[in-house]
Amino acid sequence: MFEKGPGPFWSLEIGGFGYTLWNMSVELTDQAADHVRGYLERNGGEALRLGVRKTGCSGWAYDVSVAEAIAAEDTVYESKGITVAIDPKALPLVRGTSIDFVRVGLNQTFVFRNPNVTDECGCGESFAVAPPEA
């Protein structure tokens, strides 16, 4: 029987052996979905766009914006009623990511739980992933 795990995976037990199956989509928490939904309602846009850009000491940073339109080459997921569009170059780096939105005091930000990350810089602005296997 499948059981939803804490994060972007499911647990499965077969014949006494436990397996973890990673969800390769991108998911939003309720808080992130509410934040994005409100933003899109106020400002327009078709979807949340998630990408990456080379930067920082670890190599990559998340690039979050509003998609005015979905490009033909985008991979599209739906999470809690929000459309998430991902550029094909970013997909291998963000596949399986859970996106949260947190407020602490006067600060608010997206928080990414990415199973592909192998290292992060000390300031939290950039991340690294393992090179693809040949």
PDB file of C-alpha atoms in Angstrom:
ATOM      1  CA  MET A   1       0.000   0.000   0.000  1.00  0.00           C
ATOM      2  CA  PHE A   2       1.213   3.508  -0.846  1.00  0.00           C
ATOM      3  CA  GLU A   3       1.521   6.061   1.929  1.00  0.00           C
ATOM      4  CA  LYS A   4       2.203   9.748   1.364  1.00  0.00           C
ATOM      5  CA  GLY A   5       5.530  10.655   2.947  1.00  0.00           C
ATOM      6  CA  PRO A   6       6.582  14.007   4.436  1.00  0.00           C
ATOM      7  CA  GLY A   7       7.615  15.799   1.258  1.00  0.00           C
ATOM      8  CA  PRO A   8       7.633  14.866  -2.400  1.00  0.00           C
ATOM      9  CA  PHE A   9       7.650  11.107  -2.040  1.00  0.00           C
ATOM     10  CA  TRP A  10       5.512   8.058  -1.377  1.00  0.00           C
ATOM     11  CA  SER A  11       6.432   5.027   0.717  1.00  0.00           C
ATOM     12  CA  LEU A  12       5.624   1.507  -0.425  1.00  0.00           C
ATOM     13  CA  GLU A  13       6.152  -1.827   1.256  1.00  0.00           C
ATOM     14  CA  ILE A  14       6.323  -5.039  -0.773  1.00  0.00           C
ATOM     15  CA  GLY A  15       7.153  -8.372   0.796  1.00  0.00           C
ATOM     16  CA  GLY A  16       8.530  -6.765   3.934  1.00  0.00           C
ATOM     17  CA  PHE A  17      10.858  -4.423   1.993  1.00  0.00           C
ATOM     18  CA  GLY A  18      10.335  -0.658   2.115  1.00  0.00           C
ATOM     19  CA  TYR A  19      10.705   1.475  -0.989  1.00  0.00           C
ATOM     20  CA  THR A  20      10.635   5.224  -1.530  1.00  0.00           C
ATOM     21  CA  LEU A  21       9.117   6.513  -4.754  1.00  0.00           C
ATOM     22  CA  TRP A  22       9.961  10.114  -5.557  1.00  0.00           C
ATOM     23  CA  ASN A  23       7.284  12.324  -7.023  1.00  0.00           C
ATOM     24  CA  MET A  24       8.927  14.031  -9.982  1.00  0.00           C
ATOM     25  CA  SER A  25       6.403  16.855 -10.175  1.00  0.00           C
ATOM     26  CA  VAL A  26       6.771  20.224  -8.502  1.00  0.00           C
ATOM     27  CA  GLU A  27       4.354  20.765  -5.625  1.00  0.00           C
ATOM     28  CA  LEU A  28       3.184  23.819  -3.704  1.00  0.00           C
ATOM     29  CA  THR A  29       2.236  23.851  -0.036  1.00  0.00           C
ATOM     30  CA  ASP A  30      -1.116  25.363   0.895  1.00  0.00           C
ATOM     31  CA  GLN A  31       0.657  28.577   1.987  1.00  0.00           C
ATOM     32  CA  ALA A  32       2.565  28.871  -1.309  1.00  0.00           C
ATOM     33  CA  ALA A  33      -0.556  28.152  -3.374  1.00  0.00           C
ATOM     34  CA  ASP A  34      -2.559  30.779  -1.463  1.00  0.00           C
ATOM     35  CA  HIS A  35       0.195  33.359  -1.933  1.00  0.00           C
ATOM     36  CA  VAL A  36       0.564  32.679  -5.670  1.00  0.00           C
ATOM     37  CA  ARG A  37      -3.214  32.540  -6.211  1.00  0.00           C
ATOM     38  CA  GLY A  38      -3.645  35.950  -4.556  1.00  0.00           C
ATOM     39  CA  TYR A  39      -0.809  37.430  -6.565  1.00  0.00           C
ATOM     40  CA  LEU A  40      -2.159  36.111  -9.878  1.00  0.00           C
ATOM     41  CA  GLU A  41      -5.677  37.362  -9.053  1.00  0.00           C
ATOM     42  CA  ARG A  42      -4.384  40.853  -8.246  1.00  0.00           C
ATOM     43  CA  ASN A  43      -1.770  41.170 -11.008  1.00  0.00           C
ATOM     44  CA  GLY A  44      -2.764  38.751 -13.757  1.00  0.00           C
ATOM     45  CA  GLY A  45      -0.746  35.987 -15.334  1.00  0.00           C
ATOM     46  CA  GLU A  46      -1.376  32.440 -16.387  1.00  0.00           C
ATOM     47  CA  ALA A  47       0.985  30.494 -14.131  1.00  0.00           C
ATOM     48  CA  LEU A  48       3.880  30.490 -11.725  1.00  0.00           C
ATOM     49  CA  ARG A  49       7.104  30.119 -13.690  1.00  0.00           C
ATOM     50  CA  LEU A  50       9.962  28.256 -12.000  1.00  0.00           C
ATOM     51  CA  GLY A  51      13.417  28.371 -13.491  1.00  0.00           C
ATOM     52  CA  VAL A  52      17.051  28.493 -12.472  1.00  0.00           C
ATOM     53  CA  ARG A  53      19.980  30.756 -13.292  1.00  0.00           C
ATOM     54  CA  LYS A  54      23.713  30.315 -12.832  1.00  0.00           C
ATOM     55  CA  THR A  55      24.895  32.394  -9.919  1.00  0.00           C
ATOM     56  CA  GLY A  56      26.429  32.428  -6.476  1.00  0.00           C
ATOM     57  CA  CYS A  57      29.082  30.291  -4.901  1.00  0.00           C
ATOM     58  CA  SER A  58      27.203  26.995  -5.317  1.00  0.00           C
ATOM     59  CA  GLY A  59      26.193  27.392  -8.939  1.00  0.00           C
ATOM     60  CA  TRP A  60      22.393  27.771  -9.266  1.00  0.00           C
ATOM     61  CA  ALA A  61      19.648  29.994  -7.900  1.00  0.00           C
ATOM     62  CA  TYR A  62      15.895  29.660  -8.253  1.00  0.00           C
ATOM     63  CA  ASP A  63      14.205  32.114 -10.588  1.00  0.00           C
ATOM     64  CA  VAL A  64      10.513  32.587  -9.762  1.00  0.00           C
ATOM     65  CA  SER A  65       8.274  34.779 -11.901  1.00  0.00           C
ATOM     66  CA  VAL A  66       4.800  35.030 -13.390  1.00  0.00           C
ATOM     67  CA  ALA A  67       4.206  33.306 -16.717  1.00  0.00           C
ATOM     68  CA  GLU A  68       2.068  35.513 -18.942  1.00  0.00           C
ATOM     69  CA  ALA A  69       1.778  32.533 -21.301  1.00  0.00           C
ATOM     70  CA  ILE A  70       2.803  28.887 -21.319  1.00  0.00           C
ATOM     71  CA  ALA A  71       5.543  28.157 -23.877  1.00  0.00           C
ATOM     72  CA  ALA A  72       5.260  25.046 -26.040  1.00  0.00           C
ATOM     73  CA  GLU A  73       8.513  23.651 -24.599  1.00  0.00           C
ATOM     74  CA  ASP A  74       7.487  24.195 -20.937  1.00  0.00           C
ATOM     75  CA  THR A  75       6.708  21.267 -18.651  1.00  0.00           C
ATOM     76  CA  VAL A  76       3.494  22.090 -16.844  1.00  0.00           C
ATOM     77  CA  TYR A  77       2.302  20.802 -13.476  1.00  0.00           C
ATOM     78  CA  GLU A  78      -0.803  21.658 -11.492  1.00  0.00           C
ATOM     79  CA  SER A  79      -0.591  21.895  -7.718  1.00  0.00           C
ATOM     80  CA  LYS A  80      -3.485  22.972  -5.482  1.00  0.00           C
ATOM     81  CA  GLY A  81      -5.155  24.749  -8.394  1.00  0.00           C
ATOM     82  CA  ILE A  82      -2.005  26.639  -9.448  1.00  0.00           C
ATOM     83  CA  THR A  83      -0.344  26.006 -12.794  1.00  0.00           C
ATOM     84  CA  VAL A  84       3.454  25.745 -12.530  1.00  0.00           C
ATOM     85  CA  ALA A  85       5.439  26.160 -15.780  1.00  0.00           C
ATOM     86  CA  ILE A  86       9.037  24.952 -15.883  1.00  0.00           C
ATOM     87  CA  ASP A  87      11.620  25.668 -18.556  1.00  0.00           C
ATOM     88  CA  PRO A  88      13.125  22.446 -19.990  1.00  0.00           C
ATOM     89  CA  LYS A  89      16.661  23.484 -18.938  1.00  0.00           C
ATOM     90  CA  ALA A  90      15.537  23.873 -15.330  1.00  0.00           C
ATOM     91  CA  LEU A  91      13.456  20.697 -15.094  1.00  0.00           C
ATOM     92  CA  PRO A  92      16.286  18.244 -14.240  1.00  0.00           C
ATOM     93  CA  LEU A  93      17.408  20.585 -11.442  1.00  0.00           C
ATOM     94  CA  VAL A  94      13.985  21.181  -9.843  1.00  0.00           C
ATOM     95  CA  ARG A  95      12.140  17.920 -10.477  1.00  0.00           C
ATOM     96  CA  GLY A  96      10.518  16.738  -7.235  1.00  0.00           C
ATOM     97  CA  THR A  97      10.739  20.122  -5.493  1.00  0.00           C
ATOM     98  CA  SER A  98       8.204  21.229  -2.905  1.00  0.00           C
ATOM     99  CA  ILE A  99       7.718  24.996  -2.697  1.00  0.00           C
ATOM    100  CA  ASP A 100       6.575  26.606   0.551  1.00  0.00           C
ATOM    101  CA  PHE A 101       5.916  30.248   1.395  1.00  0.00           C
ATOM    102  CA  VAL A 102       6.895  31.434   4.871  1.00  0.00           C
ATOM    103  CA  ARG A 103       6.548  34.654   6.840  1.00  0.00           C
ATOM    104  CA  VAL A 104       8.870  35.412   9.753  1.00  0.00           C
ATOM    105  CA  GLY A 105       8.368  38.799  11.300  1.00  0.00           C
ATOM    106  CA  LEU A 106       8.380  41.346   8.479  1.00  0.00           C
ATOM    107  CA  ASN A 107      10.119  38.972   6.061  1.00  0.00           C
ATOM    108  CA  GLN A 108       8.431  36.622   3.611  1.00  0.00           C
ATOM    109  CA  THR A 109       9.943  34.273   1.066  1.00  0.00           C
ATOM    110  CA  PHE A 110       9.563  31.077  -0.911  1.00  0.00           C
ATOM    111  CA  VAL A 111      11.352  28.073   0.595  1.00  0.00           C
ATOM    112  CA  PHE A 112      12.392  25.227  -1.705  1.00  0.00           C
ATOM    113  CA  ARG A 113      12.705  21.603  -0.603  1.00  0.00           C
ATOM    114  CA  ASN A 114      14.578  20.124  -3.542  1.00  0.00           C
ATOM    115  CA  PRO A 115      15.639  16.453  -3.407  1.00  0.00           C
ATOM    116  CA  ASN A 116      18.266  17.094  -6.117  1.00  0.00           C
ATOM    117  CA  VAL A 117      20.331  19.548  -4.050  1.00  0.00           C
ATOM    118  CA  THR A 118      23.724  18.228  -2.950  1.00  0.00           C
ATOM    119  CA  ASP A 119      25.126  21.457  -1.476  1.00  0.00           C
ATOM    120  CA  GLU A 120      24.033  24.994  -0.609  1.00  0.00           C
ATOM    121  CA  CYS A 121      26.020  28.143  -0.012  1.00  0.00           C
ATOM    122  CA  GLY A 122      26.148  29.507   3.515  1.00  0.00           C
ATOM    123  CA  CYS A 123      23.829  32.417   2.778  1.00  0.00           C
ATOM    124  CA  GLY A 124      21.214  30.139   1.193  1.00  0.00           C
ATOM    125  CA  GLU A 125      21.094  32.027  -2.102  1.00  0.00           C
ATOM    126  CA  SER A 126      22.454  29.278  -4.349  1.00  0.00           C
ATOM    127  CA  PHE A 127      22.589  25.511  -4.588  1.00  0.00           C
ATOM    128  CA  ALA A 128      24.428  22.707  -6.357  1.00  0.00           C
ATOM    129  CA  VAL A 129      23.234  19.423  -7.805  1.00  0.00           C
ATOM    130  CA  ALA A 130      25.160  16.273  -8.654  1.00  0.00           C
ATOM    131  CA  PRO A 131      26.337  16.129 -12.263  1.00  0.00           C
ATOM    132  CA  PRO A 132      24.197  13.877 -14.474  1.00  0.00           C
ATOM    133  CA  GLU A 133      25.350  10.281 -14.724  1.00  0.00           C
ATOM    134  CA  ALA A 134      26.945   9.359 -18.043  1.00  0.00           C
TER     135      ALA A 134
END
